[in-house]
XYZ file of C-alpha atoms in Angstrom:
566
model
C -14.159 -52.356 -29.586
C -15.913 -53.549 -32.738
C -13.924 -54.715 -35.701
C -13.747 -52.723 -38.910
C -15.718 -53.884 -41.906
C -14.320 -53.692 -45.413
C -15.862 -54.159 -48.831
C -14.435 -54.371 -52.326
C -15.786 -52.518 -55.332
C -14.725 -53.784 -58.761
C -15.091 -51.486 -61.765
C -14.683 -52.969 -65.253
C -13.873 -50.210 -67.737
C -13.160 -50.260 -71.442
C -9.375 -50.571 -71.146
C -8.875 -51.936 -67.644
C -10.429 -53.222 -64.439
C -9.835 -51.560 -61.100
C -10.648 -52.758 -57.597
C -10.771 -50.714 -54.414
C -10.798 -51.912 -50.820
C -12.962 -49.535 -48.798
C -13.700 -48.987 -45.112
C -17.494 -49.109 -44.744
C -17.416 -46.690 -41.793
C -16.299 -43.694 -43.841
C -15.655 -44.667 -47.460
C -11.897 -44.348 -47.012
C -9.870 -46.089 -49.701
C -7.559 -48.590 -48.027
C -5.946 -49.769 -51.271
C -6.575 -49.850 -54.995
C -5.296 -51.797 -57.984
C -5.636 -51.427 -61.757
C -5.120 -54.130 -64.390
C -4.863 -53.385 -68.124
C -6.511 -56.052 -70.277
C -3.535 -57.696 -72.066
C -5.435 -59.002 -75.102
C -7.299 -55.736 -75.518
C -4.034 -53.779 -75.300
C -2.760 -55.794 -78.272
C -5.885 -54.958 -80.275
C -6.886 -58.614 -80.517
C -10.372 -59.510 -81.778
C -11.121 -55.900 -82.728
C -11.600 -54.316 -86.161
C -12.141 -50.577 -85.682
C -12.693 -50.024 -89.411
C -15.941 -52.016 -89.180
C -16.730 -50.985 -85.582
C -16.020 -54.463 -84.158
C -14.840 -54.382 -80.545
C -14.670 -57.658 -78.622
C -13.097 -58.578 -75.286
C -11.964 -62.009 -74.200
C -13.385 -63.248 -70.864
C -9.873 -64.234 -69.792
C -8.983 -60.537 -69.635
C -11.823 -60.110 -67.143
C -10.967 -63.187 -65.068
C -7.262 -62.413 -64.864
C -7.966 -58.801 -63.956
C -10.459 -59.772 -61.264
C -8.028 -62.089 -59.513
C -5.029 -59.780 -59.886
C -6.651 -56.577 -58.631
C -8.432 -58.073 -55.613
C -5.336 -59.991 -54.469
C -3.194 -56.920 -55.048
C -5.573 -54.768 -52.976
C -5.445 -57.238 -50.098
C -1.650 -57.540 -50.260
C -1.203 -53.771 -50.226
C -3.600 -53.449 -47.288
C -1.914 -56.027 -45.091
C -2.840 -59.486 -46.300
C -4.758 -62.109 -44.350
C -5.679 -59.919 -41.387
C -7.457 -57.406 -43.611
C -8.905 -60.181 -45.808
C -10.672 -61.644 -42.779
C -12.597 -58.382 -42.372
C -13.933 -58.207 -45.947
C -17.715 -58.543 -45.875
C -18.818 -58.009 -49.463
C -17.877 -57.543 -53.113
C -19.914 -55.823 -55.825
C -19.016 -55.109 -59.422
C -19.918 -52.764 -62.218
C -19.112 -53.108 -65.914
C -19.463 -51.349 -69.212
C -22.712 -52.041 -71.026
C -24.317 -53.262 -72.947
C -21.486 -55.817 -73.225
C -23.153 -59.246 -73.597
C -21.781 -62.694 -74.432
C -23.091 -66.059 -75.624
C -22.902 -68.752 -72.910
C -23.537 -72.483 -72.569
C -26.049 -74.089 -70.199
C -23.602 -73.763 -67.298
C -23.344 -70.022 -67.897
C -19.796 -70.253 -69.250
C -18.916 -67.808 -72.054
C -18.380 -69.821 -75.214
C -14.888 -68.353 -75.652
C -13.897 -70.385 -72.581
C -15.085 -73.645 -74.133
C -13.273 -75.912 -76.628
C -13.387 -74.761 -80.225
C -14.359 -71.156 -79.492
C -11.197 -69.850 -77.818
C -10.265 -67.489 -80.687
C -13.739 -66.779 -82.085
C -14.626 -63.085 -81.564
C -18.333 -63.927 -81.778
C -17.914 -66.126 -78.691
C -16.515 -63.190 -76.693
C -18.078 -60.197 -74.999
C -19.470 -57.740 -77.533
C -18.237 -54.497 -76.033
C -20.586 -51.527 -75.569
C -18.828 -49.584 -78.344
C -19.247 -52.372 -80.915
C -21.583 -51.059 -83.625
C -21.668 -54.043 -85.955
C -25.402 -54.430 -85.229
C -26.550 -51.136 -86.782
C -28.747 -52.974 -89.310
C -30.320 -55.121 -86.610
C -31.068 -52.095 -84.417
C -32.801 -50.398 -87.348
C -34.898 -53.520 -87.900
C -35.920 -53.593 -84.243
C -37.004 -49.952 -84.428
C -39.080 -50.538 -87.544
C -40.492 -53.808 -86.220
C -41.642 -52.217 -82.960
C -44.018 -49.906 -84.852
C -46.142 -52.926 -85.836
C -47.242 -53.630 -82.271
C -50.025 -51.947 -80.352
C -47.850 -51.920 -77.236
C -44.834 -49.679 -77.566
C -42.059 -51.953 -76.329
C -39.490 -49.192 -76.826
C -41.277 -46.704 -74.569
C -38.870 -47.100 -71.646
C -35.669 -46.886 -73.724
C -36.380 -43.471 -75.177
C -38.273 -44.785 -78.208
C -35.160 -45.757 -80.177
C -33.250 -49.032 -79.909
C -29.473 -48.809 -80.327
C -26.873 -51.017 -81.954
C -24.957 -50.753 -78.664
C -27.596 -52.833 -76.892
C -28.499 -56.388 -75.931
C -31.005 -57.620 -78.553
C -29.378 -56.013 -81.593
C -26.058 -57.632 -80.685
C -27.685 -61.009 -80.098
C -29.491 -60.991 -83.433
C -26.353 -59.914 -85.271
C -24.307 -62.687 -83.639
C -26.877 -65.386 -84.425
C -27.038 -64.252 -88.044
C -23.325 -64.210 -88.761
C -22.129 -67.292 -86.872
C -23.829 -70.673 -87.144
C -21.513 -72.231 -84.576
C -22.714 -69.711 -81.982
C -26.288 -70.294 -83.089
C -25.928 -74.014 -82.432
C -24.184 -73.675 -79.073
C -25.557 -70.602 -77.303
C -27.924 -71.468 -74.472
C -28.315 -67.903 -73.277
C -27.100 -64.340 -73.753
C -25.599 -62.696 -70.696
C -24.457 -59.201 -69.709
C -20.936 -58.803 -68.342
C -22.323 -57.275 -65.123
C -24.437 -60.408 -64.546
C -21.718 -62.922 -65.356
C -19.020 -61.751 -62.928
C -21.199 -62.123 -59.781
C -22.364 -65.503 -61.129
C -18.713 -66.509 -61.592
C -17.744 -65.420 -58.086
C -20.688 -67.322 -56.608
C -19.675 -70.496 -58.467
C -22.832 -70.639 -60.570
C -23.233 -73.721 -62.765
C -26.740 -73.239 -64.178
C -27.431 -70.170 -66.299
C -31.141 -70.287 -65.437
C -30.244 -69.484 -61.820
C -28.225 -66.379 -62.731
C -29.547 -63.192 -61.134
C -30.059 -60.506 -63.751
C -29.394 -56.828 -63.123
C -32.428 -54.522 -63.166
C -30.112 -51.807 -64.467
C -28.890 -53.806 -67.484
C -32.210 -55.458 -68.298
C -34.257 -52.283 -68.088
C -31.957 -49.962 -69.997
C -30.721 -52.348 -72.704
C -32.882 -55.492 -72.942
C -36.435 -54.033 -73.045
C -37.344 -55.445 -69.625
C -40.117 -53.468 -67.924
C -42.429 -53.942 -64.991
C -45.342 -52.957 -67.216
C -44.564 -55.872 -69.570
C -44.171 -58.322 -66.646
C -40.644 -58.887 -67.882
C -39.392 -58.942 -71.456
C -41.638 -58.327 -74.482
C -43.590 -61.446 -75.523
C -42.203 -64.279 -77.633
C -43.999 -63.171 -80.807
C -42.214 -59.800 -80.718
C -38.906 -61.586 -81.208
C -39.905 -64.590 -83.334
C -41.685 -62.340 -85.839
C -38.619 -60.093 -85.993
C -36.422 -63.004 -87.105
C -37.049 -66.759 -86.810
C -33.503 -67.099 -85.440
C -34.817 -65.563 -82.215
C -37.605 -68.115 -81.845
C -37.422 -69.621 -78.370
C -34.531 -67.430 -77.274
C -36.665 -65.341 -74.940
C -37.329 -68.470 -72.876
C -33.566 -68.951 -72.507
C -33.251 -65.576 -70.798
C -35.141 -64.227 -67.783
C -38.318 -62.638 -66.464
C -37.187 -61.415 -63.060
C -34.531 -58.815 -62.280
C -32.873 -57.538 -59.112
C -31.631 -54.173 -57.966
C -28.033 -53.882 -56.816
C -28.816 -53.753 -53.118
C -29.670 -57.454 -53.358
C -27.166 -60.255 -52.751
C -26.443 -62.538 -55.700
C -24.997 -65.115 -53.295
C -21.760 -65.710 -51.414
C -18.213 -66.285 -52.601
C -17.725 -69.863 -53.780
C -14.933 -72.032 -52.381
C -12.890 -71.918 -55.604
C -12.766 -68.127 -55.692
C -12.403 -67.832 -51.937
C -9.245 -69.942 -52.185
C -7.959 -67.932 -55.160
C -8.449 -64.610 -53.422
C -7.701 -65.567 -49.842
C -11.180 -64.575 -48.659
C -13.955 -66.264 -46.701
C -16.882 -68.083 -48.314
C -19.066 -65.839 -46.128
C -18.244 -62.815 -48.313
C -21.480 -61.589 -49.886
C -21.535 -60.932 -53.634
C -23.941 -58.208 -54.759
C -26.000 -58.062 -57.948
C -24.041 -56.126 -60.572
C -24.901 -53.039 -62.606
C -23.423 -50.765 -65.257
C -20.477 -48.541 -64.408
C -22.150 -45.154 -64.747
C -25.114 -46.176 -62.617
C -22.915 -47.295 -59.743
C -20.633 -44.343 -60.446
C -23.559 -41.986 -59.926
C -24.080 -43.533 -56.491
C -20.366 -43.303 -55.688
C -20.497 -39.669 -56.813
C -23.319 -38.964 -54.347
C -26.023 -38.248 -56.880
C -29.037 -36.203 -55.822
C -32.456 -35.953 -57.484
C -32.319 -33.844 -60.655
C -28.529 -33.517 -60.656
C -26.951 -35.002 -63.777
C -24.057 -37.321 -63.001
C -21.643 -37.459 -65.925
C -19.156 -40.317 -66.027
C -16.604 -38.910 -68.445
C -14.205 -41.403 -69.948
C -13.894 -42.869 -73.432
C -17.603 -42.094 -73.788
C -19.955 -40.386 -71.363
C -22.808 -41.973 -69.534
C -25.137 -39.451 -67.967
C -27.388 -40.472 -65.086
C -30.260 -38.593 -63.455
C -32.522 -39.857 -60.685
C -36.003 -38.615 -59.835
C -38.828 -39.713 -57.545
C -41.041 -42.192 -59.359
C -44.137 -40.125 -58.651
C -42.621 -37.140 -60.465
C -42.368 -39.189 -63.661
C -45.730 -40.913 -63.392
C -47.096 -41.026 -66.936
C -44.077 -39.142 -68.335
C -41.797 -40.754 -70.925
C -38.541 -39.077 -71.952
C -37.944 -39.466 -75.687
C -34.534 -40.028 -77.222
C -32.611 -41.042 -74.084
C -31.227 -44.458 -73.096
C -34.063 -45.407 -70.836
C -35.872 -44.748 -67.600
C -36.026 -47.646 -65.181
C -37.363 -47.951 -61.664
C -34.479 -48.880 -59.379
C -31.713 -48.940 -61.964
C -29.618 -46.507 -59.910
C -31.232 -46.057 -56.496
C -33.867 -48.645 -55.546
C -37.255 -46.959 -55.295
C -36.368 -44.090 -57.619
C -36.451 -43.727 -61.385
C -33.067 -43.853 -63.088
C -32.707 -41.974 -66.374
C -29.711 -42.604 -68.645
C -28.223 -40.668 -71.543
C -24.704 -40.189 -72.900
C -22.282 -39.578 -75.749
C -20.821 -42.439 -77.793
C -17.445 -40.727 -77.940
C -15.968 -38.271 -75.479
C -12.452 -39.098 -74.348
C -12.281 -41.233 -77.487
C -12.498 -38.006 -79.511
C -9.380 -36.639 -77.845
C -7.650 -40.024 -78.077
C -8.438 -40.176 -81.806
C -6.887 -36.746 -82.381
C -3.884 -37.612 -80.251
C -3.360 -40.765 -82.303
C -3.804 -38.817 -85.531
C -1.134 -36.236 -84.797
C 1.140 -38.893 -83.257
C 1.503 -40.698 -86.591
C 5.175 -39.718 -87.035
C 5.947 -40.845 -83.474
C 4.222 -44.180 -84.014
C 5.576 -44.955 -87.479
C 8.788 -43.029 -88.120
C 10.608 -42.450 -84.850
C 11.905 -45.998 -84.476
C 13.298 -45.783 -88.023
C 15.475 -42.814 -87.164
C 19.179 -43.196 -87.853
C 19.971 -40.580 -85.182
C 18.793 -42.456 -82.073
C 18.660 -46.094 -81.010
C 15.375 -48.001 -80.751
C 15.179 -47.909 -76.956
C 15.639 -44.131 -76.934
C 13.059 -43.768 -79.699
C 10.487 -45.749 -77.705
C 11.197 -43.769 -74.529
C 10.945 -40.476 -76.434
C 7.651 -41.541 -78.015
C 6.172 -42.386 -74.602
C 7.389 -39.105 -73.117
C 5.903 -36.979 -75.906
C 2.606 -38.856 -76.069
C 2.102 -38.327 -72.348
C 2.357 -34.559 -72.853
C 0.264 -34.069 -75.998
C -3.228 -33.538 -74.575
C -2.041 -31.397 -71.664
C 0.020 -29.193 -73.973
C -2.796 -28.900 -76.513
C -5.195 -27.906 -73.743
C -2.852 -25.203 -72.479
C -2.316 -23.723 -75.927
C -6.003 -23.996 -76.879
C -6.977 -22.177 -73.703
C -4.652 -19.307 -74.640
C -6.285 -18.772 -78.044
C -8.182 -15.548 -78.687
C -11.957 -16.007 -78.731
C -12.171 -13.622 -81.687
C -10.158 -16.102 -83.767
C -12.550 -19.042 -83.701
C -13.461 -20.275 -87.182
C -13.313 -24.032 -86.621
C -16.484 -25.914 -85.697
C -16.803 -29.661 -85.085
C -19.486 -32.252 -84.417
C -18.575 -35.002 -81.955
C -20.253 -38.019 -83.614
C -16.993 -39.863 -84.351
C -18.574 -43.046 -82.987
C -22.163 -42.215 -83.813
C -24.663 -40.520 -81.537
C -25.993 -42.090 -78.372
C -28.189 -39.262 -77.045
C -30.377 -37.501 -77.901
C -31.980 -39.873 -80.431
C -29.544 -42.751 -80.918
C -28.088 -43.079 -84.409
C -24.820 -44.983 -84.624
C -24.513 -44.460 -88.383
C -23.792 -40.760 -87.989
C -20.260 -39.470 -88.474
C -18.326 -36.560 -87.050
C -17.160 -33.533 -88.990
C -15.183 -30.318 -88.734
C -15.646 -27.142 -90.755
C -14.004 -23.757 -90.933
C -10.544 -25.125 -91.608
C -8.030 -22.729 -93.089
C -4.311 -22.447 -93.557
C -4.162 -20.902 -90.113
C -5.740 -23.926 -88.473
C -3.146 -25.591 -86.282
C -3.332 -28.453 -83.801
C -4.500 -26.329 -80.824
C -7.310 -24.778 -82.890
C -8.363 -28.195 -84.162
C -8.307 -29.546 -80.612
C -10.346 -26.611 -79.309
C -13.044 -27.332 -81.878
C -13.161 -30.995 -80.856
C -13.318 -30.115 -77.162
C -16.129 -27.657 -77.797
C -18.006 -30.275 -79.819
C -17.979 -32.708 -76.913
C -19.272 -29.961 -74.630
C -21.996 -29.063 -77.125
C -22.957 -32.739 -77.230
C -23.328 -32.607 -73.455
C -25.536 -29.529 -73.756
C -27.794 -31.280 -76.284
C -28.446 -33.941 -73.641
C -29.215 -31.402 -70.905
C -31.522 -29.536 -73.263
C -33.392 -32.742 -74.117
C -34.116 -33.428 -70.451
C -35.336 -29.867 -69.958
C -37.478 -29.927 -73.118
C -39.158 -33.103 -71.838
C -40.009 -31.531 -68.500
C -37.143 -32.919 -66.403
C -35.154 -30.154 -64.699
C -31.384 -30.364 -64.395
C -30.190 -28.486 -61.323
C -26.475 -29.052 -61.750
C -23.740 -31.383 -62.934
C -21.659 -33.923 -61.012
C -18.475 -34.802 -62.882
C -16.721 -38.117 -62.351
C -14.229 -40.156 -64.332
C -10.806 -39.563 -65.820
C -11.569 -36.533 -67.975
C -13.470 -34.817 -65.165
C -10.542 -35.097 -62.777
C -7.683 -34.520 -65.208
C -8.804 -31.821 -67.652
C -9.549 -28.447 -66.105
C -9.683 -26.973 -69.615
C -12.527 -29.200 -70.786
C -14.430 -28.995 -67.496
C -14.334 -25.207 -67.473
C -15.455 -25.117 -71.092
C -18.314 -27.492 -70.296
C -19.421 -25.331 -67.380
C -19.349 -22.297 -69.682
C -21.322 -24.093 -72.400
C -23.910 -25.580 -70.023
C -24.126 -22.323 -68.066
C -24.236 -24.242 -64.797
C -21.729 -25.324 -62.149
C -19.960 -28.687 -62.270
C -18.897 -30.371 -59.044
C -15.994 -32.834 -59.350
C -16.106 -35.769 -56.985
C -13.102 -36.312 -54.767
C -12.772 -40.109 -55.043
C -10.497 -41.261 -57.856
C -12.319 -44.502 -58.706
C -15.877 -43.299 -58.215
C -17.576 -46.178 -60.040
C -15.701 -48.672 -57.881
C -16.715 -46.680 -54.789
C -20.364 -46.938 -55.849
C -19.923 -50.682 -56.226
C -18.394 -50.785 -52.734
C -21.404 -48.899 -51.350
C -23.758 -51.455 -52.873
C -21.581 -54.256 -51.464
C -22.036 -52.745 -48.010
C -25.817 -52.806 -48.437
C -25.904 -56.318 -49.930
C -23.797 -57.516 -46.985
C -26.224 -55.994 -44.492
C -23.882 -53.337 -43.111
C -26.316 -50.597 -44.143
C -30.074 -51.035 -44.578
C -30.248 -49.105 -47.863
C -28.067 -47.341 -50.393
C -29.019 -43.872 -49.172
C -27.466 -44.569 -45.763
C -24.413 -46.138 -47.388
C -23.968 -43.043 -49.574
C -24.232 -40.750 -46.571
C -21.684 -42.697 -44.537
C -19.248 -43.624 -47.310
C -19.428 -40.548 -49.542
C -16.146 -38.654 -49.688
C -17.418 -35.326 -51.026
C -16.229 -33.031 -53.789
C -12.794 -31.614 -54.480
C -13.591 -28.802 -56.888
C -16.383 -26.840 -58.495
C -16.262 -25.164 -61.897
C -18.510 -22.154 -62.313
C -19.607 -20.709 -65.669
C -17.820 -17.653 -67.011
C -20.583 -15.231 -68.033
C -18.161 -13.497 -70.420
C -18.153 -16.678 -72.560
C -21.934 -16.987 -72.641
C -22.632 -15.147 -75.892
C -19.787 -16.879 -77.751
C -20.831 -20.392 -76.795
C -24.518 -19.750 -77.399
C -23.677 -18.719 -80.963
C -21.370 -21.673 -81.513
C -23.913 -24.082 -80.076
C -26.528 -22.971 -82.589
C -23.949 -23.462 -85.355
C -23.183 -26.935 -83.934
C -26.868 -27.829 -84.078
C -27.103 -26.556 -87.661
C -24.082 -28.539 -88.803
C -25.478 -31.592 -87.028
C -28.798 -31.269 -88.892
C -26.906 -31.061 -92.169
C -24.843 -34.153 -91.379
C -27.923 -36.085 -90.311
C -29.804 -35.155 -93.459
C -27.029 -36.309 -95.750
C -26.252 -39.441 -93.773
C -29.363 -41.007 -95.241
C -28.428 -43.431 -97.973
C -31.063 -42.143 -100.371
C -29.958 -38.506 -100.115
C -26.757 -37.278 -101.727
C -25.268 -33.820 -101.277
C -25.075 -31.662 -104.385
C -21.529 -31.075 -105.499
C -20.935 -28.475 -108.222
């Protein structure tokens, strides 16, 4: 009887990292572990008021070791560990960091330990808005359109804008940085024991969607594109890469140091990394022309299509189309919303102000009881709001919101935009406010679907994965109603990690390609939401109002245009 084969998928999210140990025969989860980033939980190195969000590499390293060891312990220890064949990882993105010649993030080197500019610049960091605008303007001066494969608009969430911003504001980083590396490229390099950044394998997914890499350009845009943008970038292109790899490729094998830490063999294959939503789409069993929506703090929407179907077709205003970024041999198209779950979390935090600031000062209860009461109530807020919002009469629906609380990712990236809500009255209570916010996030999703359709890319249905998709029936039903199409919810809890595990199985040679891994390891769907035709007229009207309010906000977001106030 043949031995079982196991793989580990590691999914780095915004707030935590999770690892899953998976049986390659059927995709069954053997064990799972989640680790909250301790420094991030304390709010260290972040300044939300100026859109600065940084993460220390130690959070990533500690989480990697803890979750993998915990998975193996839960599964049975050394016996199971001996059967692990591969590890692959996914991360948020674009979340790059400055590194030295050895590929070590500068925050792990002397003198930079507490410098936020030496840490990973998280995807949601928008401090590079000015630099992104400069890149967009600069690109118009070239005969070749170097933005053609990223939807025509470069975002402050991405690789080059963040690099230029960092070089401009921090001379110490300027003097020490030998390269600029995505999180999804660094973790495999770390596990393989890499010591030379020039040997680091770079993800096709990350490079194509965020760093302007394209097959047509034979790699990155030429040196003069960057040096003429800002002299600080002179020579930096040569410190980066020309070649990229898809995630079915092995980055190497587990180095002795990490093998000893984790209790695994040095024969364990480490796969090339990718972004969370792209591997999540694979874990969620994506099909051509089905939109996979990873719904968490933000959304990342992924669609795959045969390359020949998109021959000569460029989709404007999305986050890129890249051959092999999701499934090798197919075009991967990315879109998304800059804030989704973050919108609900913002509102929860807003209405929790008395709990957060006054409860512990109460003279009626002791501090321990106050803390326990706060945690109990906070855990119930969103669920209770959803229940009460769902019970509201559709005829009493004055409030209307726009979901750009963290800017707009798609369609047409603009991180300077702000959210808004109108129609407030003395009858507006928390459930009505929440309903408007929930509808806004669903309307934002519809704007993305409509953009694909307008550009000649059909969307046959929606695959929902992530925390919001599995936990909020209220929002998922509303989204189905707004989109007027069914939404299938994937069964697996940690779908991005499952996708990483599937790629690990291919990189390790257990399956010849990702399609066969998906077929064998896919766990299917647990639920399907179908649109309520009775809501169709209501949401069509509200969607048009959402678009109108959005146009107004966009018009008056321009610095040279001021609204008239009587």
